[in-house]
Amino acid sequence: MNLENFKETIQKLKKEKDAFILAHYYQRPEIQKVADFIGDSLELSRMCTNIEQKIVVFCGVYFMAEIAKILAPDKKVLIPYRNAGCLLADMAIKEELEKAKKEHPDAKVVAYVNTYAEIKALSNVICTSANAKEVMQKVKADKIIFVPDKNLAAYHAKSLEKEVILWDGYCPVHNRITWDSIERVKQKHPDAVVIVHPECPPEVTERADFVGSTSQLVKFVKESPHEKFIVGTEEGTLFKMKKEAPNKKLLLPDPIPLCDQMKMITPERLIRCLEEEIYEVEIEQETAEKAKAAIEAMFRL
Ligand code: SF4
């Protein structure tokens, strides 16, 4: 199916089903082209509470669709591919977090948004890569259990006067961005500015020219006087960057960081999802309520 036919089919189905499509920045370009709203985790969570349509289709990984359901429980929330998971979220195990809470009863749990609802439900507050430092700073505790991304937590912990207990979790896509993978590109483009996501390992965040969440990286490229950038994050981000800053030269590390879980949402699966109204996200009520309280705590902070 060509892009024009795909766009037409989706327009028709959205109208027929009264549906709204959300897409994460890491989605395939053709999915981003038909989405009603594109954003990073924080922008998408905020958007979830402002949707009028009956059906919300979440083009992203499963924990993201769960957030939409938690924040908009009256909507029918669908994900085009039920098994699109997040390898980082998989690293936070409920029983292990319960154990850590018992071992550190004086600590507050700050959970990264990349966690499933059952982990959010055990947490005091949620954060995203855009607001992690602020949340960790403002949460009323001198000791924090940060779950599950150790790179993001370590990056911000350096500048906080708090004890931060790091979880042994990481995003395999960002953790594979080594300084060597950037250096290979930098050698050919020594004038390029290196900008990276805080999920990258310390050897990268310590040497980069700028570290920021996906939306902060997009803003940086748009507003920077520089012309050329090596972008250390998932390759899908370049779609939005090119739109926002069409004259800038954007390069990726070698090898290219690619999240195959995010790419599991395809045009065919999106059409089928709308046509058949599959796969619906459901969360047990008590878990959803506790997870919602932790998300709302983030918005308050
Ligand atoms: S890029 Fe990493 S954190 Fe994001 S969805 Fe993929 S595995 Fe999860």
Short mmCIF file of C-alpha atoms and ligand atoms in Angstrom, two decimals:
data_model
loop_
_atom_site.label_atom_id
_atom_site.label_comp_id
_atom_site.label_asym_id
_atom_site.label_seq_id
_atom_site.Cartn_x
_atom_site.Cartn_y
_atom_site.Cartn_z
CA MET A 1 0.00 0.00 0.00
CA ASN A 2 1.43 3.40 -0.92
CA LEU A 3 1.56 6.29 1.55
CA GLU A 4 -1.36 8.19 0.01
CA ASN A 5 -3.68 5.18 0.18
CA PHE A 6 -2.55 4.50 3.74
CA LYS A 7 -3.27 8.11 4.77
CA GLU A 8 -6.71 7.98 3.14
CA THR A 9 -7.61 4.67 4.79
CA ILE A 10 -6.58 5.95 8.20
CA GLN A 11 -8.52 9.21 7.78
CA LYS A 12 -11.64 7.25 6.89
CA LEU A 13 -11.25 4.82 9.78
CA LYS A 14 -10.54 7.57 12.30
CA LYS A 15 -13.77 9.31 11.35
CA GLU A 16 -15.81 6.13 11.30
CA LYS A 17 -14.50 4.92 14.67
CA ASP A 18 -14.18 8.32 16.37
CA ALA A 19 -10.51 7.65 17.05
CA PHE A 20 -7.45 9.73 17.91
CA ILE A 21 -3.93 8.53 17.12
CA LEU A 22 -0.99 9.20 19.42
CA ALA A 23 2.54 8.36 18.29
CA HIS A 24 5.92 8.40 19.99
CA TYR A 25 8.89 10.09 18.30
CA TYR A 26 10.55 6.68 17.77
CA GLN A 27 7.75 5.45 15.50
CA ARG A 28 8.26 4.79 11.79
CA PRO A 29 7.89 7.97 9.64
CA GLU A 30 4.75 6.63 7.93
CA ILE A 31 3.08 6.20 11.35
CA GLN A 32 4.14 9.68 12.47
CA LYS A 33 2.64 11.05 9.24
CA VAL A 34 -0.87 9.83 10.12
CA ALA A 35 -0.76 10.56 13.86
CA ASP A 36 -2.89 13.32 15.38
CA PHE A 37 -0.24 14.03 17.97
CA ILE A 38 3.46 13.10 18.19
CA GLY A 39 5.52 13.50 21.32
CA ASP A 40 7.85 12.10 23.91
CA SER A 41 6.57 10.31 27.01
CA LEU A 42 5.81 13.49 28.96
CA GLU A 43 4.06 15.25 26.09
CA LEU A 44 2.03 12.12 25.30
CA SER A 45 0.93 11.63 28.92
CA ARG A 46 -0.23 15.24 29.10
CA MET A 47 -2.11 14.84 25.82
CA CYS A 48 -3.96 11.72 27.05
CA THR A 49 -6.15 13.80 29.36
CA ASN A 50 -7.29 16.14 26.57
CA ILE A 51 -8.72 13.77 24.01
CA GLU A 52 -12.39 14.00 23.08
CA GLN A 53 -12.62 10.98 20.80
CA LYS A 54 -14.01 7.67 22.02
CA ILE A 55 -11.03 5.56 20.94
CA VAL A 56 -7.35 6.31 21.54
CA VAL A 57 -4.85 4.38 19.43
CA PHE A 58 -1.40 4.43 20.94
CA CYS A 59 1.45 3.90 18.50
CA GLY A 60 4.30 3.11 20.83
CA VAL A 61 5.27 0.41 23.27
CA TYR A 62 2.88 -1.19 25.76
CA PHE A 63 3.73 0.79 28.91
CA MET A 64 2.88 3.98 27.00
CA ALA A 65 -0.55 2.69 26.05
CA GLU A 66 -1.04 1.75 29.70
CA ILE A 67 -0.45 5.40 30.68
CA ALA A 68 -3.15 6.50 28.26
CA LYS A 69 -5.57 4.03 29.86
CA ILE A 70 -4.59 5.08 33.39
CA LEU A 71 -5.11 8.77 32.63
CA ALA A 72 -8.17 8.33 30.45
CA PRO A 73 -9.95 5.29 31.93
CA ASP A 74 -13.21 6.02 30.10
CA LYS A 75 -11.59 5.74 26.68
CA LYS A 76 -11.12 2.60 24.71
CA VAL A 77 -7.32 2.50 24.43
CA LEU A 78 -5.86 0.34 21.67
CA ILE A 79 -2.32 -0.61 20.73
CA PRO A 80 -1.73 -1.90 17.17
CA TYR A 81 0.65 -4.63 18.33
CA ARG A 82 0.15 -6.11 21.79
CA ASN A 83 3.71 -7.48 22.05
CA ALA A 84 5.48 -4.18 21.42
CA GLY A 85 7.29 -4.07 24.75
CA CYS A 86 10.10 -2.04 26.24
CA LEU A 87 13.24 -3.93 27.17
CA LEU A 88 14.05 -1.31 29.82
CA ALA A 89 10.59 -1.59 31.43
CA ASP A 90 11.04 -5.39 31.50
CA MET A 91 14.04 -4.91 33.82
CA ALA A 92 11.87 -3.66 36.69
CA ILE A 93 10.42 -6.68 38.48
CA LYS A 94 7.60 -6.16 40.97
CA GLU A 95 8.91 -8.61 43.61
CA GLU A 96 12.39 -7.07 43.46
CA LEU A 97 11.01 -3.58 43.98
CA GLU A 98 8.93 -4.78 46.94
CA LYS A 99 12.11 -6.24 48.42
CA ALA A 100 14.09 -3.03 47.86
CA LYS A 101 11.33 -1.00 49.54
CA LYS A 102 11.54 -3.25 52.60
CA GLU A 103 15.33 -2.91 52.69
CA HIS A 104 15.13 0.91 52.49
CA PRO A 105 11.95 1.92 54.35
CA ASP A 106 13.15 5.56 54.55
CA ALA A 107 13.49 5.89 50.76
CA LYS A 108 10.94 7.19 48.26
CA VAL A 109 10.55 5.35 44.97
CA VAL A 110 10.93 7.45 41.83
CA ALA A 111 9.96 5.38 38.81
CA TYR A 112 10.92 6.32 35.30
CA VAL A 113 7.92 6.49 32.99
CA ASN A 114 9.34 3.45 31.16
CA THR A 115 7.80 0.99 33.64
CA TYR A 116 4.64 -1.09 33.61
CA ALA A 117 1.59 -0.10 35.66
CA GLU A 118 2.35 -2.58 38.46
CA ILE A 119 5.71 -0.85 39.07
CA LYS A 120 4.17 2.61 38.90
CA ALA A 121 1.61 1.44 41.46
CA LEU A 122 4.45 0.65 43.90
CA SER A 123 6.10 4.04 43.39
CA ASN A 124 5.73 7.42 45.07
CA VAL A 125 6.21 9.46 41.93
CA ILE A 126 6.91 9.00 38.22
CA CYS A 127 9.36 10.98 36.13
CA THR A 128 10.30 11.26 32.48
CA SER A 129 13.70 12.02 30.99
CA ALA A 130 12.52 15.62 30.55
CA ASN A 131 11.78 16.20 34.25
CA ALA A 132 13.79 13.50 36.09
CA LYS A 133 16.16 15.92 37.80
CA GLU A 134 13.36 18.21 38.94
CA VAL A 135 11.31 15.31 40.31
CA MET A 136 14.30 13.81 42.15
CA GLN A 137 15.12 17.21 43.59
CA LYS A 138 11.60 18.00 44.73
CA VAL A 139 10.51 14.64 46.10
CA LYS A 140 10.47 14.89 49.90
CA ALA A 141 13.16 12.35 50.78
CA ASP A 142 16.92 12.30 51.21
CA LYS A 143 17.06 8.77 49.85
CA ILE A 144 15.63 7.67 46.51
CA ILE A 145 15.22 4.27 44.91
CA PHE A 146 15.30 5.10 41.20
CA VAL A 147 13.87 2.41 38.98
CA PRO A 148 14.83 1.12 36.37
CA ASP A 149 17.32 3.20 34.29
CA LYS A 150 20.70 3.40 36.03
CA ASN A 151 22.23 5.67 33.37
CA LEU A 152 19.53 8.34 33.63
CA ALA A 153 19.56 8.15 37.44
CA ALA A 154 23.36 8.34 37.67
CA TYR A 155 23.47 11.29 35.27
CA HIS A 156 21.21 13.38 37.54
CA ALA A 157 22.35 11.96 40.89
CA LYS A 158 25.74 13.68 40.39
CA SER A 159 24.17 17.08 40.88
CA LEU A 160 21.85 16.16 43.77
CA GLU A 161 22.60 16.12 47.46
CA LYS A 162 20.59 12.95 47.95
CA GLU A 163 21.38 9.28 48.18
CA VAL A 164 20.18 7.61 44.99
CA ILE A 165 19.96 3.83 44.91
CA LEU A 166 20.49 2.75 41.32
CA TRP A 167 18.54 -0.13 39.80
CA ASP A 168 20.45 -2.49 37.56
CA GLY A 169 18.44 -1.57 34.46
CA TYR A 170 19.21 0.17 31.19
CA CYS A 171 17.77 0.70 27.75
CA PRO A 172 19.68 -1.68 25.46
CA VAL A 173 19.23 0.71 22.52
CA HIS A 174 20.77 3.74 24.27
CA ASN A 175 23.26 1.72 26.29
CA ARG A 176 24.77 0.51 23.02
CA ILE A 177 25.62 4.10 22.07
CA THR A 178 29.30 4.09 23.02
CA TRP A 179 31.73 6.96 22.61
CA ASP A 180 33.41 4.87 19.88
CA SER A 181 30.14 4.74 17.91
CA ILE A 182 30.04 8.56 18.04
CA GLU A 183 33.76 8.98 17.42
CA ARG A 184 33.52 6.98 14.16
CA VAL A 185 31.16 9.66 12.79
CA LYS A 186 32.91 12.59 14.48
CA GLN A 187 36.16 11.70 12.70
CA LYS A 188 34.48 12.41 9.36
CA HIS A 189 32.57 15.41 10.73
CA PRO A 190 34.76 17.08 13.37
CA ASP A 191 32.57 20.22 13.32
CA ALA A 192 29.43 18.30 14.40
CA VAL A 193 27.93 19.03 17.84
CA VAL A 194 27.28 15.86 19.88
CA ILE A 195 23.87 15.74 21.53
CA VAL A 196 22.67 12.67 23.43
CA HIS A 197 19.83 11.23 25.51
CA PRO A 198 20.45 10.70 29.25
CA GLU A 199 19.74 6.96 28.85
CA CYS A 200 23.19 6.72 27.19
CA PRO A 201 26.06 5.37 29.32
CA PRO A 202 28.14 7.79 31.45
CA GLU A 203 31.16 7.66 29.09
CA VAL A 204 28.87 9.29 26.49
CA THR A 205 26.84 11.73 28.61
CA GLU A 206 30.05 13.00 30.24
CA ARG A 207 31.64 13.87 26.89
CA ALA A 208 28.64 15.07 24.89
CA ASP A 209 28.08 18.77 24.18
CA PHE A 210 24.43 18.57 25.24
CA VAL A 211 22.33 15.98 27.11
CA GLY A 212 18.54 16.10 27.00
CA SER A 213 15.26 14.24 26.61
CA THR A 214 13.90 13.65 23.10
CA SER A 215 11.87 16.86 23.08
CA GLN A 216 14.81 18.80 24.54
CA LEU A 217 17.10 17.44 21.80
CA VAL A 218 14.63 18.53 19.11
CA LYS A 219 14.40 22.02 20.65
CA PHE A 220 18.19 22.25 20.96
CA VAL A 221 18.74 21.48 17.26
CA LYS A 222 16.05 23.96 16.23
CA GLU A 223 17.42 26.82 18.33
CA SER A 224 21.15 26.15 18.08
CA PRO A 225 23.27 28.38 15.80
CA HIS A 226 25.25 25.25 14.79
CA GLU A 227 24.61 23.47 11.51
CA LYS A 228 25.63 19.87 12.10
CA PHE A 229 24.76 17.41 14.87
CA ILE A 230 25.50 13.83 15.84
CA VAL A 231 22.30 12.73 17.55
CA GLY A 232 22.77 10.03 20.18
CA THR A 233 19.30 8.61 20.51
CA GLU A 234 16.82 6.37 18.65
CA GLU A 235 16.86 7.11 14.92
CA GLY A 236 13.10 7.88 14.70
CA THR A 237 13.73 11.20 16.47
CA LEU A 238 15.30 12.54 13.27
CA PHE A 239 11.90 12.62 11.56
CA LYS A 240 10.68 15.35 13.93
CA MET A 241 14.06 17.11 13.96
CA LYS A 242 14.11 17.36 10.16
CA LYS A 243 10.61 18.83 10.25
CA GLU A 244 11.51 21.38 12.92
CA ALA A 245 14.94 22.24 11.53
CA PRO A 246 14.99 21.35 7.82
CA ASN A 247 18.29 23.11 7.13
CA LYS A 248 20.34 21.33 9.76
CA LYS A 249 22.57 18.35 8.98
CA LEU A 250 21.69 15.44 11.25
CA LEU A 251 23.93 12.41 11.72
CA LEU A 252 23.54 9.24 13.78
CA PRO A 253 26.14 7.18 15.66
CA ASP A 254 27.59 4.16 13.88
CA PRO A 255 25.92 1.66 14.33
CA ILE A 256 22.56 3.40 14.16
CA PRO A 257 20.50 3.18 17.40
CA LEU A 258 17.21 1.53 16.51
CA CYS A 259 14.45 0.23 18.80
CA ASP A 260 12.89 -2.73 17.01
CA GLN A 261 10.08 -2.82 19.60
CA MET A 262 8.95 0.65 18.53
CA LYS A 263 9.12 -0.36 14.87
CA MET A 264 6.68 -3.21 15.44
CA ILE A 265 3.86 -0.77 14.80
CA THR A 266 3.43 -0.96 11.04
CA PRO A 267 0.83 0.61 8.70
CA GLU A 268 -0.84 -2.81 8.25
CA ARG A 269 -1.11 -3.35 12.01
CA LEU A 270 -2.46 0.17 12.55
CA ILE A 271 -5.20 -0.39 9.95
CA ARG A 272 -6.13 -3.75 11.44
CA CYS A 273 -6.17 -2.24 14.92
CA LEU A 274 -8.69 0.39 13.86
CA GLU A 275 -10.80 -1.92 11.73
CA GLU A 276 -11.12 -4.66 14.35
CA GLU A 277 -10.64 -2.48 17.45
CA ILE A 278 -7.75 -4.59 18.74
CA TYR A 279 -5.72 -4.80 21.03
CA GLU A 280 -7.48 -3.17 23.94
CA VAL A 281 -5.41 -2.18 26.97
CA GLU A 282 -6.88 -3.22 30.29
CA ILE A 283 -5.47 -2.63 33.76
CA GLU A 284 -6.77 -3.95 37.04
CA GLN A 285 -8.56 -1.07 38.82
CA GLU A 286 -6.55 -0.96 42.06
CA THR A 287 -3.25 -1.01 40.15
CA ALA A 288 -4.52 1.70 37.79
CA GLU A 289 -5.58 3.95 40.68
CA LYS A 290 -2.25 3.61 42.50
CA ALA A 291 -0.31 4.18 39.29
CA LYS A 292 -2.44 7.24 38.55
CA ALA A 293 -1.65 8.70 41.98
CA ALA A 294 2.10 8.38 41.21
CA ILE A 295 1.67 10.00 37.79
CA GLU A 296 -0.37 12.84 39.28
CA ALA A 297 2.33 13.33 41.91
CA MET A 298 4.71 13.99 39.00
CA PHE A 299 2.37 16.60 37.49
CA ARG A 300 2.06 18.31 40.92
CA LEU A 301 5.84 18.45 41.37
S1 SF4 B 1 14.30 2.79 23.00
FE1 SF4 B 1 14.79 1.69 24.92
S2 SF4 B 1 13.55 2.68 26.48
FE2 SF4 B 1 12.68 3.27 24.47
S3 SF4 B 1 11.11 1.73 24.09
FE3 SF4 B 1 12.98 0.98 23.10
S4 SF4 B 1 13.89 -0.35 24.67
FE4 SF4 B 1 12.39 0.91 25.73
#
